[in-house]
Amino acid sequence: MGESWVNSAAVLGSDLHLELGGPGSRRAALIRALREAVRTGRLAPGTKLPPYRSLAADLGIARNTVADAYAELVAEGWLSARQGSGTRVAQRAEPLRPAHSPAPRPPAARPVHNLLQGQPDAASFPRTAWLTSARRALTAAPNDAFGPGDPRGRPELRRALTDYLARARGVRTDPERIVICSGFAHALRLLFGGPASGGHPVLGGPLAVEEYGLEFHRSLLEAAAVRTVPLPVDERGACTDQLSALPNVRAALLTPAHQFPLGAPLHPDRRAAAINWARSTGSPVLEDDYDGEFRYDRQPVGSLQGLDPDHVVHLGSVSKSLSPALRLGWMVLPEHLVEPVLAAKGEREAWASATDQLTLADFIECGAYDRHVRSMRLRYRRRRDRLVDAVAASAPHIAVSGIAAGLHAVLELPAQDGEQDGERGEEAALRAARWQGLALDGLTAYRHPEATGPARHGLVVGYATPPEHAFGTALEALCRALPGRRG
Ligand SMILES: Cc1ncc(COP(=O)(O)O)c(C=O)c1O
């Protein structure tokens, strides 16, 4: 083996790999190798080293050489030796970063309060009720539930959703027209292409979208080579009366219950215009019912699908009502789209877990879903009221809009002299918010790059996410960030 040899023997149940090479004596080589192992973190503080005898035997060197090397490293502070407990890597021997790792960056200032829209209150996930449903559902599940999944989704869940959506959202369907998926984003991928559709998109573009919407969804469509064409939005929701003026558009994606993110429900005339357009062109309207259950001041607005189940695809998920981590959603389809969607999904369910589907079916049927939505509605409504009161008290010149429903509101910044000024005002408010330790977005981030309608400037404030105990402090920080605040 010459001057350099490698040992990787099991020593008292643990492997110690040492390379003894380089110039000088074996004692010096062993000291170097052990020092290096501690320095790089391979031997962590507190690790017990092998007794002299066994390491000497493994390395083929004299026992005294090992004893000398240990003593030297104890003297240098790399190792510590205590009577009766052997030799260990010293607690204060800090492992050095590997030579190639980048220099440590100063820790990024992490926001203290999350006011980004998009998430429900994670602390309120109904763990106990969900577990009860899971236990009951798994006990009752037929054996075939544990075989390869049917891409339609479990019949138990499709039946439960048929009843629930009819009762709570005015959706008209039967279980055969429902296809379970893993959420709205998955539904878009199935409809328009991308890996989830097996290369068989059901619908083609261009697709009309509201000129304010989620950038994530626009880029998902773009990745599937679907062009999105912006539709103006005003206080009556999307201007669906302008759909027929958009050339070649082959489908329209709307948020009728609560325009995302501006917040208006689609006006009845606009609902009728959307349906008329779909009927006259044969192009479907996709209804993103992302937070339809959370309406505060009156009954939730019924689904658009209820007006014409043959021309509207109703899309929903549990992401706002329960948790976005469950990845469970549903597509309520016109009859002629069921088979194409199933073809896009493939022969087996690849996304939505059957056990979660069974649990959700039970959770809906036993009334736990309604109870959870009702209690969250109360909680979110209280938070919305506190937000509105806090802004009215500290910055009455800022209007809070989009507040009748949902888990977020828009704080509209007062008009500035020009569009650029408005954008700069929004940027300044976002900087001030970051300074206050807040994570939130401005409206500009939601605007379609080709939008032609007047630009809106403001802060999109998600009020569902902070834990209950931190909500008051988050509001105070938000108010401190508002331009032109009192005091
Ligand atoms: C506008 C909008 N649509 C749909 C969804 C739901 O998306 P997913 O079901 O993919 O979680 C969200 C987020 O929850 C949303 O903000």
PDB file of C-alpha atoms and ligand atoms in Angstrom, residues 117-120 182-187 189 213-214 216-217 255 258 260-261 288-291 315-320 323-325 327-329 408 446, ligand 1:
ATOM      1  CA  GLN A 117     -53.338  36.474  -0.513  1.00  0.00           C
ATOM      2  CA  GLY A 118     -53.924  32.846  -1.324  1.00  0.00           C
ATOM      3  CA  GLN A 119     -53.865  30.811   1.824  1.00  0.00           C
ATOM      4  CA  PRO A 120     -56.468  29.967   4.391  1.00  0.00           C
ATOM      5  CA  SER A 182     -55.752  17.776  -7.827  1.00  0.00           C
ATOM      6  CA  GLY A 183     -56.924  21.374  -7.884  1.00  0.00           C
ATOM      7  CA  PHE A 184     -57.613  24.240 -10.242  1.00  0.00           C
ATOM      8  CA  ALA A 185     -54.076  24.360 -11.655  1.00  0.00           C
ATOM      9  CA  HIS A 186     -54.300  20.677 -12.527  1.00  0.00           C
ATOM     10  CA  ALA A 187     -57.663  21.264 -14.187  1.00  0.00           C
ATOM     11  CA  ARG A 189     -53.287  21.650 -17.333  1.00  0.00           C
ATOM     12  CA  GLY A 213     -55.726  37.619 -12.464  1.00  0.00           C
ATOM     13  CA  LEU A 214     -53.150  35.220 -11.105  1.00  0.00           C
ATOM     14  CA  PHE A 216     -49.165  31.765 -12.046  1.00  0.00           C
ATOM     15  CA  HIS A 217     -52.178  30.664 -14.072  1.00  0.00           C
ATOM     16  CA  THR A 255     -64.062  34.283 -11.638  1.00  0.00           C
ATOM     17  CA  HIS A 258     -65.637  37.104  -6.719  1.00  0.00           C
ATOM     18  CA  PHE A 260     -59.831  37.721  -8.608  1.00  0.00           C
ATOM     19  CA  PRO A 261     -58.223  39.790  -7.183  1.00  0.00           C
ATOM     20  CA  ASP A 288     -63.025  29.407 -11.440  1.00  0.00           C
ATOM     21  CA  ASP A 289     -65.023  29.112  -8.214  1.00  0.00           C
ATOM     22  CA  TYR A 290     -61.964  29.487  -5.994  1.00  0.00           C
ATOM     23  CA  ASP A 291     -63.593  30.994  -2.894  1.00  0.00           C
ATOM     24  CA  LEU A 315     -63.900  24.308 -11.432  1.00  0.00           C
ATOM     25  CA  GLY A 316     -63.424  24.175  -7.687  1.00  0.00           C
ATOM     26  CA  SER A 317     -61.024  22.912  -5.061  1.00  0.00           C
ATOM     27  CA  VAL A 318     -60.541  22.718  -1.313  1.00  0.00           C
ATOM     28  CA  SER A 319     -57.513  25.035  -1.479  1.00  0.00           C
ATOM     29  CA  LYS A 320     -59.312  27.999   0.137  1.00  0.00           C
ATOM     30  CA  SER A 323     -56.004  23.621   2.636  1.00  0.00           C
ATOM     31  CA  PRO A 324     -54.010  24.007  -0.576  1.00  0.00           C
ATOM     32  CA  ALA A 325     -51.829  21.138   0.662  1.00  0.00           C
ATOM     33  CA  ARG A 327     -54.396  19.026  -3.668  1.00  0.00           C
ATOM     34  CA  LEU A 328     -58.013  18.055  -4.258  1.00  0.00           C
ATOM     35  CA  GLY A 329     -60.327  19.662  -6.742  1.00  0.00           C
ATOM     36  CA  HIS A 408     -58.354  39.041   0.743  1.00  0.00           C
ATOM     37  CA  TYR A 446     -51.823  40.728 -11.184  1.00  0.00           C
TER      38      TYR A 446
HETATM   39  C1  LIG B   1     -57.715  32.740  -8.527  1.00  0.00           C
HETATM   40  C2  LIG B   1     -57.508  31.370  -7.959  1.00  0.00           C
HETATM   41  N1  LIG B   1     -58.028  30.330  -8.587  1.00  0.00           N
HETATM   42  C3  LIG B   1     -57.873  29.073  -8.119  1.00  0.00           C
HETATM   43  C4  LIG B   1     -57.166  28.820  -6.973  1.00  0.00           C
HETATM   44  C5  LIG B   1     -57.047  27.418  -6.481  1.00  0.00           C
HETATM   45  O1  LIG B   1     -55.922  26.801  -7.014  1.00  0.00           O
HETATM   46  P1  LIG B   1     -55.576  25.302  -6.683  1.00  0.00           P
HETATM   47  O2  LIG B   1     -56.866  24.538  -6.610  1.00  0.00           O
HETATM   48  O3  LIG B   1     -54.715  24.851  -7.831  1.00  0.00           O
HETATM   49  O4  LIG B   1     -54.840  25.281  -5.387  1.00  0.00           O
HETATM   50  C6  LIG B   1     -56.576  29.893  -6.302  1.00  0.00           C
HETATM   51  C7  LIG B   1     -55.781  29.680  -5.074  1.00  0.00           C
HETATM   52  O5  LIG B   1     -56.153  29.069  -4.124  1.00  0.00           O
HETATM   53  C8  LIG B   1     -56.767  31.193  -6.800  1.00  0.00           C
HETATM   54  O6  LIG B   1     -56.240  32.258  -6.164  1.00  0.00           O
END
